[in-house]
């Protein structure tokens, strides 16, 4: 169902990748067809695209609306615009398919291309209205709890650490039991953030549900905007569902887009709270400065032997156990 402005043509592929897992098989066939061949599909009427994909006209219209367009005419215009963009730009020199015997230089090039595409897709598909609302909620929150497991737990820690450095009260929970225990204490004025690429991780959904039921503002960062986590989210920020391969699992591809959204949230909150955020950030830098300065004592410098010589410097002394 269309709930806001139609997405830009450049966001179409990102939206298809995000929504495809939650689509019916027939709708998915239409969505994948328009994403893979925008120029060809832009030339087809609604009945022509239905015949091309082996579906019905109603399915084509339903796919257009699910992708964010009021009707097929609007989707067709977006396809034509996307085709024009592709025709004017250079085709990528590499693909994301990494073989087990690829030279390391090819691996670097392919990963760099895919990372860049993931960031582009995420930025293009990000709902700025939802993002602005999330920034407001975080900037004014009494307390912020962040939930994530596995690779998403690392992203949650990054978000909480950033918010702590600008003076906000933020906690990252990777343990599902502690997450629920903390969620019970939340209420109006607090914010709970769930980070889950699949959108169906029970250990993340449960504390978000508890926080939701207690009146906290809830935010979900997910690659599947229609997944179960969205049922308990006041706000949803979609991350790019980058293609998963055997040598590059979703834990890698999803984290790239999640970290971009985290940085967008952090910068937005820092802007909104600049008068307090700037001094807090400066204080944290000052407090940690001595830990980034080299010292000459053995405790901070090179390992030394009991006789005072540097280990491995020709003294012949064995390292201490």
Coordinates of N, CA and C in Angstrom, one line a residue, residues 129-297:
X129 N 11.4 10.6 6.1 CA 10.4 11.0 7.1 C 10.5 10.1 8.4
X130 N 10.7 8.8 8.1 CA 10.9 7.9 9.3 C 12.2 8.2 9.9
X131 N 13.3 8.5 9.1 CA 14.6 8.8 9.7 C 14.5 10.1 10.6
X132 N 13.8 11.1 10.1 CA 13.7 12.3 10.9 C 13.0 12.1 12.2
X133 N 11.9 11.2 12.2 CA 11.2 10.9 13.4 C 12.0 10.1 14.3
X134 N 12.9 9.2 13.8 CA 13.7 8.4 14.7 C 14.8 9.3 15.3
X135 N 15.3 10.3 14.6 CA 16.3 11.2 15.2 C 15.7 12.0 16.3
X136 N 14.5 12.5 16.1 CA 13.8 13.3 17.1 C 13.5 12.4 18.4
X137 N 13.1 11.2 18.2 CA 12.9 10.3 19.3 C 14.1 10.0 20.1
X138 N 15.2 9.7 19.4 CA 16.5 9.5 20.1 C 17.0 10.7 20.8
X139 N 16.9 11.8 20.1 CA 17.5 13.1 20.7 C 16.8 13.5 22.0
X140 N 15.5 13.1 22.1 CA 14.8 13.5 23.3 C 14.5 12.4 24.3
X141 N 15.1 11.3 24.1 CA 14.8 10.1 24.9 C 15.5 10.2 26.3
X142 N 14.7 9.6 27.3 CA 15.3 9.5 28.6 C 16.3 8.4 28.7
X143 N 16.0 7.4 28.0 CA 16.9 6.2 27.9 C 16.7 5.5 26.6
X144 N 17.8 4.9 26.1 CA 17.7 4.2 24.8 C 18.3 2.8 25.0
X145 N 17.5 1.8 24.7 CA 18.0 0.4 24.7 C 18.1 -0.1 23.2
X146 N 19.2 -0.8 22.9 CA 19.4 -1.3 21.6 C 19.6 -2.8 21.6
X147 N 18.8 -3.5 20.8 CA 18.8 -5.0 20.7 C 19.4 -5.5 19.4
X148 N 20.2 -6.5 19.5 CA 20.7 -7.2 18.3 C 21.5 -8.4 18.8
X149 N 21.5 -9.4 17.9 CA 22.3 -10.6 18.2 C 23.2 -10.9 17.0
X150 N 24.3 -11.7 17.2 CA 25.2 -12.0 16.1 C 25.9 -10.7 15.6
X151 N 25.9 -10.6 14.2 CA 26.5 -9.5 13.6 C 25.8 -8.2 13.9
X152 N 24.5 -8.3 14.1 CA 23.7 -7.1 14.4 C 24.0 -6.6 15.8
X153 N 24.4 -7.5 16.7 CA 24.8 -7.0 18.0 C 26.0 -6.1 18.0
X154 N 26.9 -6.3 17.0 CA 28.1 -5.4 16.8 C 27.6 -4.0 16.4
X155 N 26.6 -4.0 15.5 CA 26.1 -2.7 15.0 C 25.4 -2.0 16.2
X156 N 24.7 -2.8 17.0 CA 24.0 -2.2 18.2 C 25.0 -1.6 19.1
X157 N 26.1 -2.3 19.4 CA 27.1 -1.7 20.2 C 27.7 -0.4 19.7
X158 N 27.8 -0.4 18.4 CA 28.4 0.8 17.7 C 27.4 2.0 17.9
X159 N 26.1 1.8 17.7 CA 25.1 2.8 17.9 C 25.1 3.3 19.4
X160 N 25.1 2.4 20.3 CA 25.0 2.8 21.7 C 26.3 3.5 22.1
X161 N 27.4 3.1 21.7 CA 28.7 3.8 22.0 C 28.7 5.2 21.4
X162 N 28.2 5.4 20.2 CA 28.2 6.7 19.7 C 27.3 7.6 20.5
X163 N 26.1 7.1 20.8 CA 25.2 8.0 21.6 C 25.7 8.3 23.0
X164 N 26.4 7.3 23.6 CA 27.0 7.6 24.9 C 28.0 8.7 24.8
X165 N 28.7 8.8 23.8 CA 29.8 9.8 23.7 C 29.2 11.2 23.5
X166 N 28.0 11.3 23.1 CA 27.4 12.7 23.1 C 26.4 12.9 24.2
X167 N 26.6 12.1 25.3 CA 25.8 12.4 26.5 C 24.5 11.8 26.7
X168 N 24.1 10.9 25.8 CA 22.8 10.2 25.9 C 22.9 8.9 26.7
X169 N 21.9 8.5 27.4 CA 21.9 7.2 28.1 C 21.5 6.1 27.2
X170 N 22.4 5.3 26.8 CA 22.2 4.2 25.8 C 22.8 2.9 26.2
X171 N 22.1 1.8 26.0 CA 22.6 0.5 26.4 C 22.4 -0.4 25.2
X172 N 23.4 -1.2 24.9 CA 23.3 -2.2 23.9 C 23.2 -3.6 24.6
X173 N 22.2 -4.4 24.2 CA 21.9 -5.7 24.8 C 22.1 -6.8 23.7
X174 N 23.1 -7.6 23.9 CA 23.3 -8.8 23.0 C 22.7 -10.0 23.6
X175 N 22.5 -10.0 25.0 CA 22.0 -11.1 25.7 C 20.4 -11.0 25.7
X176 N 19.7 -12.0 25.2 CA 18.2 -11.8 25.1 C 17.6 -11.7 26.4
X177 N 18.1 -12.4 27.4 CA 17.5 -12.3 28.8 C 17.6 -10.9 29.4
X178 N 18.8 -10.3 29.3 CA 19.1 -9.0 29.8 C 18.3 -8.0 28.9
X179 N 18.1 -8.3 27.7 CA 17.3 -7.3 26.8 C 15.9 -7.2 27.3
X180 N 15.3 -8.4 27.6 CA 13.9 -8.4 28.1 C 13.8 -7.7 29.4
X181 N 14.8 -8.1 30.3 CA 14.8 -7.5 31.6 C 14.9 -6.0 31.6
X182 N 15.7 -5.4 30.6 CA 15.8 -4.0 30.5 C 14.5 -3.4 29.9
X183 N 13.9 -4.1 28.9 CA 12.7 -3.6 28.2 C 11.6 -3.5 29.2
X184 N 11.5 -4.3 30.2 CA 10.4 -4.2 31.2 C 10.5 -2.8 31.9
X185 N 11.7 -2.2 32.0 CA 11.8 -1.0 32.7 C 11.5 0.2 31.8
X186 N 11.3 0.0 30.6 CA 11.1 1.2 29.6 C 9.6 1.6 29.7
X187 N 9.4 2.8 29.2 CA 8.1 3.4 29.2 C 8.0 4.6 28.3
X188 N 7.0 5.4 28.3 CA 6.9 6.6 27.5 C 8.1 7.5 27.7
X189 N 8.7 8.0 26.7 CA 9.9 8.9 26.8 C 11.1 8.1 26.6
X190 N 11.1 6.8 26.5 CA 12.2 5.9 26.2 C 12.1 5.4 24.8
X191 N 13.3 5.0 24.3 CA 13.3 4.4 22.9 C 14.0 3.1 22.9
X192 N 13.4 2.1 22.2 CA 14.0 0.8 22.0 C 14.3 0.6 20.5
X193 N 15.5 0.2 20.2 CA 15.9 0.0 18.8 C 16.2 -1.5 18.6
X194 N 15.6 -2.1 17.6 CA 15.9 -3.5 17.3 C 16.6 -3.5 15.9
X195 N 17.7 -4.2 15.9 CA 18.5 -4.4 14.7 C 18.5 -5.8 14.2
X196 N 17.9 -6.1 13.1 CA 17.8 -7.5 12.6 C 17.6 -7.5 11.1
X197 N 18.6 -8.0 10.4 CA 18.5 -8.0 9.0 C 17.3 -8.8 8.5
X198 N 17.1 -10.0 9.0 CA 16.0 -10.8 8.6 C 14.6 -10.3 9.0
X199 N 14.6 -9.6 10.1 CA 13.3 -9.0 10.7 C 12.5 -10.1 11.4
X200 N 13.1 -11.3 11.6 CA 12.3 -12.4 12.2 C 13.1 -13.0 13.4
X201 N 14.1 -12.4 13.9 CA 14.9 -12.9 14.9 C 14.2 -12.8 16.3
X202 N 13.8 -13.9 16.8 CA 12.9 -13.9 18.0 C 13.6 -13.2 19.2
X203 N 14.9 -13.4 19.4 CA 15.6 -12.8 20.5 C 15.6 -11.3 20.4
X204 N 15.4 -10.7 19.3 CA 15.3 -9.3 19.1 C 13.9 -8.8 19.1
X205 N 13.0 -9.6 18.5 CA 11.6 -9.2 18.5 C 11.0 -9.2 19.9
X206 N 11.3 -10.1 20.8 CA 10.7 -10.2 22.1 C 10.9 -9.0 22.9
X207 N 12.2 -8.5 23.1 CA 12.3 -7.3 23.9 C 11.7 -6.1 23.3
X208 N 11.7 -6.0 21.9 CA 11.0 -4.9 21.3 C 9.5 -4.9 21.5
X209 N 8.9 -6.1 21.5 CA 7.5 -6.2 21.8 C 7.2 -5.7 23.3
X210 N 8.1 -6.1 24.2 CA 7.9 -5.7 25.6 C 8.0 -4.2 25.7
X211 N 9.0 -3.6 25.1 CA 9.1 -2.2 25.1 C 7.9 -1.5 24.5
X212 N 7.4 -2.0 23.4 CA 6.3 -1.5 22.6 C 5.0 -1.5 23.5
X213 N 4.8 -2.6 24.2 CA 3.6 -2.7 25.1 C 3.7 -1.8 26.3
X214 N 4.9 -1.4 26.7 CA 5.0 -0.5 27.8 C 5.1 0.9 27.4
X215 N 4.9 1.2 26.2 CA 4.7 2.6 25.7 C 6.0 3.3 25.2
X216 N 7.1 2.6 25.2 CA 8.3 3.2 24.6 C 8.2 3.4 23.1
X217 N 8.9 4.3 22.6 CA 8.9 4.5 21.1 C 9.9 3.4 20.6
X218 N 9.4 2.7 19.6 CA 10.2 1.5 19.1 C 10.6 1.8 17.7
X219 N 11.9 1.4 17.4 CA 12.5 1.6 16.1 C 13.1 0.3 15.6
X220 N 12.9 -0.1 14.4 CA 13.5 -1.3 13.8 C 14.3 -0.9 12.6
X221 N 15.6 -1.5 12.6 CA 16.5 -1.4 11.4 C 16.5 -2.8 10.8
X222 N 15.9 -2.9 9.6 CA 15.8 -4.3 9.1 C 15.9 -4.2 7.6
X223 N 16.3 -5.4 7.0 CA 16.3 -5.5 5.6 C 15.0 -6.0 5.0
X224 N 14.1 -6.3 5.9 CA 12.7 -6.8 5.5 C 11.7 -6.0 6.2
X225 N 11.3 -4.9 5.6 CA 10.3 -3.9 6.3 C 9.0 -4.5 6.6
X226 N 8.6 -5.6 5.9 CA 7.3 -6.2 6.2 C 7.4 -7.5 7.1
X227 N 8.6 -7.7 7.7 CA 8.8 -8.8 8.5 C 8.2 -8.7 9.9
X228 N 8.1 -9.7 10.7 CA 7.5 -9.7 12.0 C 7.9 -8.5 12.9
X229 N 9.2 -8.2 12.9 CA 9.7 -7.1 13.8 C 9.0 -5.8 13.6
X230 N 8.4 -5.6 12.4 CA 7.7 -4.3 12.1 C 6.4 -4.2 12.8
X231 N 5.9 -5.4 13.3 CA 4.6 -5.4 14.0 C 4.7 -4.6 15.3
X232 N 5.9 -4.5 15.8 CA 6.1 -3.8 17.1 C 7.0 -2.6 17.0
X233 N 7.1 -2.1 15.8 CA 7.9 -0.9 15.6 C 7.1 0.3 15.2
X234 N 7.2 1.4 15.9 CA 6.6 2.6 15.6 C 7.2 3.2 14.3
X235 N 8.5 2.9 14.2 CA 9.3 3.5 13.0 C 10.1 2.3 12.5
X236 N 10.2 2.3 11.1 CA 11.0 1.3 10.5 C 12.0 1.9 9.5
X237 N 13.3 1.6 9.6 CA 14.3 2.1 8.6 C 14.8 0.9 7.9
X238 N 14.6 0.8 6.6 CA 15.0 -0.3 5.8 C 16.4 -0.2 5.3
X239 N 17.1 -1.3 5.5 CA 18.5 -1.4 5.0 C 18.5 -2.3 3.8
X240 N 19.5 -2.1 3.0 CA 19.6 -2.9 1.7 C 19.8 -4.4 2.0
X241 N 19.0 -5.2 1.3 CA 19.2 -6.6 1.3 C 20.2 -7.1 0.3
X242 N 21.5 -6.9 0.5 CA 22.5 -7.2 -0.4 C 22.5 -8.7 -0.7
X243 N 22.9 -9.1 -1.9 CA 22.8 -10.5 -2.3 C 23.8 -11.3 -1.5
X244 N 23.3 -12.4 -1.0 CA 24.1 -13.3 -0.2 C 24.8 -14.4 -1.1
X245 N 26.0 -14.7 -0.9 CA 26.7 -15.8 -1.6 C 27.4 -16.7 -0.6
X246 N 27.9 -17.8 -1.1 CA 28.5 -18.8 -0.1 C 29.7 -18.2 0.6
X247 N 30.5 -17.4 -0.2 CA 31.7 -16.8 0.4 C 31.4 -15.4 1.0
X248 N 30.2 -14.9 0.9 CA 29.9 -13.6 1.5 C 28.5 -13.7 2.1
X249 N 28.4 -14.1 3.3 CA 27.1 -14.3 4.0 C 26.5 -13.0 4.3
X250 N 25.2 -13.1 4.6 CA 24.4 -11.9 4.9 C 25.0 -11.1 6.1
X251 N 25.6 -11.8 7.0 CA 26.2 -11.0 8.1 C 27.2 -10.0 7.7
X252 N 27.8 -10.2 6.5 CA 28.8 -9.2 6.0 C 28.0 -8.1 5.3
X253 N 27.2 -8.5 4.3 CA 26.5 -7.5 3.5 C 25.5 -6.6 4.2
X254 N 24.8 -7.2 5.2 CA 23.8 -6.4 5.9 C 24.4 -5.4 6.8
X255 N 25.6 -5.8 7.4 CA 26.2 -4.9 8.4 C 26.7 -3.6 7.7
X256 N 27.1 -3.6 6.4 CA 27.4 -2.4 5.7 C 26.3 -1.4 5.7
X257 N 25.1 -1.8 5.4 CA 24.0 -0.9 5.3 C 23.5 -0.5 6.7
X258 N 23.6 -1.4 7.6 CA 23.1 -1.1 9.0 C 24.0 0.0 9.6
X259 N 25.3 -0.1 9.3 CA 26.3 0.9 9.9 C 26.0 2.3 9.2
X260 N 25.6 2.3 8.0 CA 25.3 3.6 7.3 C 24.1 4.2 8.0
X261 N 23.1 3.4 8.3 CA 21.9 4.0 8.9 C 22.2 4.4 10.4
X262 N 23.1 3.7 11.1 CA 23.5 4.1 12.4 C 24.2 5.4 12.3
X263 N 25.1 5.6 11.4 CA 25.8 6.9 11.2 C 24.8 8.0 10.9
X264 N 23.8 7.8 10.1 CA 22.8 8.8 9.8 C 22.1 9.2 11.0
X265 N 21.7 8.2 11.8 CA 21.0 8.5 13.1 C 21.9 9.3 14.0
X266 N 23.2 8.9 14.2 CA 24.1 9.5 15.1 C 24.3 11.0 14.7
X267 N 24.6 11.2 13.4 CA 24.9 12.6 13.0 C 23.6 13.5 13.1
X268 N 22.4 12.9 12.8 CA 21.2 13.6 13.0 C 21.0 14.0 14.4
X269 N 21.2 13.0 15.4 CA 21.0 13.3 16.8 C 22.0 14.4 17.3
X270 N 23.3 14.2 16.8 CA 24.3 15.2 17.2 C 24.0 16.6 16.7
X271 N 23.4 16.7 15.6 CA 23.0 18.0 15.1 C 21.9 18.6 15.9
X272 N 20.9 17.8 16.3 CA 19.7 18.2 17.1 C 20.1 18.6 18.5
X273 N 21.2 18.0 19.0 CA 21.6 18.2 20.4 C 23.0 18.8 20.5
X274 N 23.3 19.6 19.5 CA 24.7 20.1 19.4 C 25.2 20.8 20.6
X275 N 24.4 21.6 21.3 CA 24.9 22.4 22.4 C 25.4 21.5 23.5
X276 N 24.8 20.3 23.7 CA 25.3 19.4 24.7 C 26.1 18.3 24.1
X277 N 25.9 18.0 22.9 CA 26.7 16.9 22.2 C 28.1 17.3 22.0
X278 N 28.4 18.5 21.6 CA 29.7 18.9 21.3 C 30.6 18.9 22.5
X279 N 30.2 19.5 23.6 CA 31.0 19.4 24.9 C 31.2 18.0 25.3
X280 N 30.2 17.2 25.3 CA 30.3 15.8 25.7 C 31.3 15.0 24.8
X281 N 31.3 15.2 23.6 CA 32.2 14.6 22.7 C 33.6 15.0 22.9
X282 N 33.8 16.3 23.1 CA 35.1 16.9 23.4 C 35.7 16.3 24.7
X283 N 34.8 16.2 25.7 CA 35.2 15.6 27.0 C 35.7 14.2 26.9
X284 N 35.0 13.4 26.1 CA 35.3 12.0 25.9 C 36.7 11.9 25.2
X285 N 36.9 12.8 24.2 CA 38.2 12.8 23.5 C 39.3 13.1 24.5
X286 N 39.1 14.1 25.3 CA 40.1 14.5 26.3 C 40.4 13.4 27.3
X287 N 39.3 12.7 27.8 CA 39.5 11.6 28.8 C 40.3 10.5 28.2
X288 N 40.2 10.2 26.9 CA 40.8 9.1 26.3 C 42.2 9.4 25.6
X289 N 42.5 10.7 25.6 CA 43.7 11.1 24.8 C 45.0 10.4 25.3
X290 N 45.1 10.3 26.6 CA 46.4 9.7 27.1 C 46.5 8.2 26.6
X291 N 45.4 7.5 26.3 CA 45.5 6.2 25.9 C 45.9 6.0 24.4
X292 N 46.0 7.1 23.7 CA 46.5 7.1 22.4 C 47.9 7.7 22.2
X293 N 48.5 7.9 23.3 CA 49.9 8.5 23.3 C 50.9 7.5 23.7
X294 N 52.0 7.3 22.9 CA 53.0 6.3 23.2 C 53.7 6.7 24.4
X295 N 54.0 5.7 25.3 CA 54.8 5.9 26.5 C 56.1 5.2 26.4
X296 N 57.1 5.6 27.1 CA 58.5 5.0 27.1 C 58.7 4.0 28.1
X297 N 57.8 3.8 29.1 CA 57.9 2.8 30.1 C 57.6 1.4 29.6

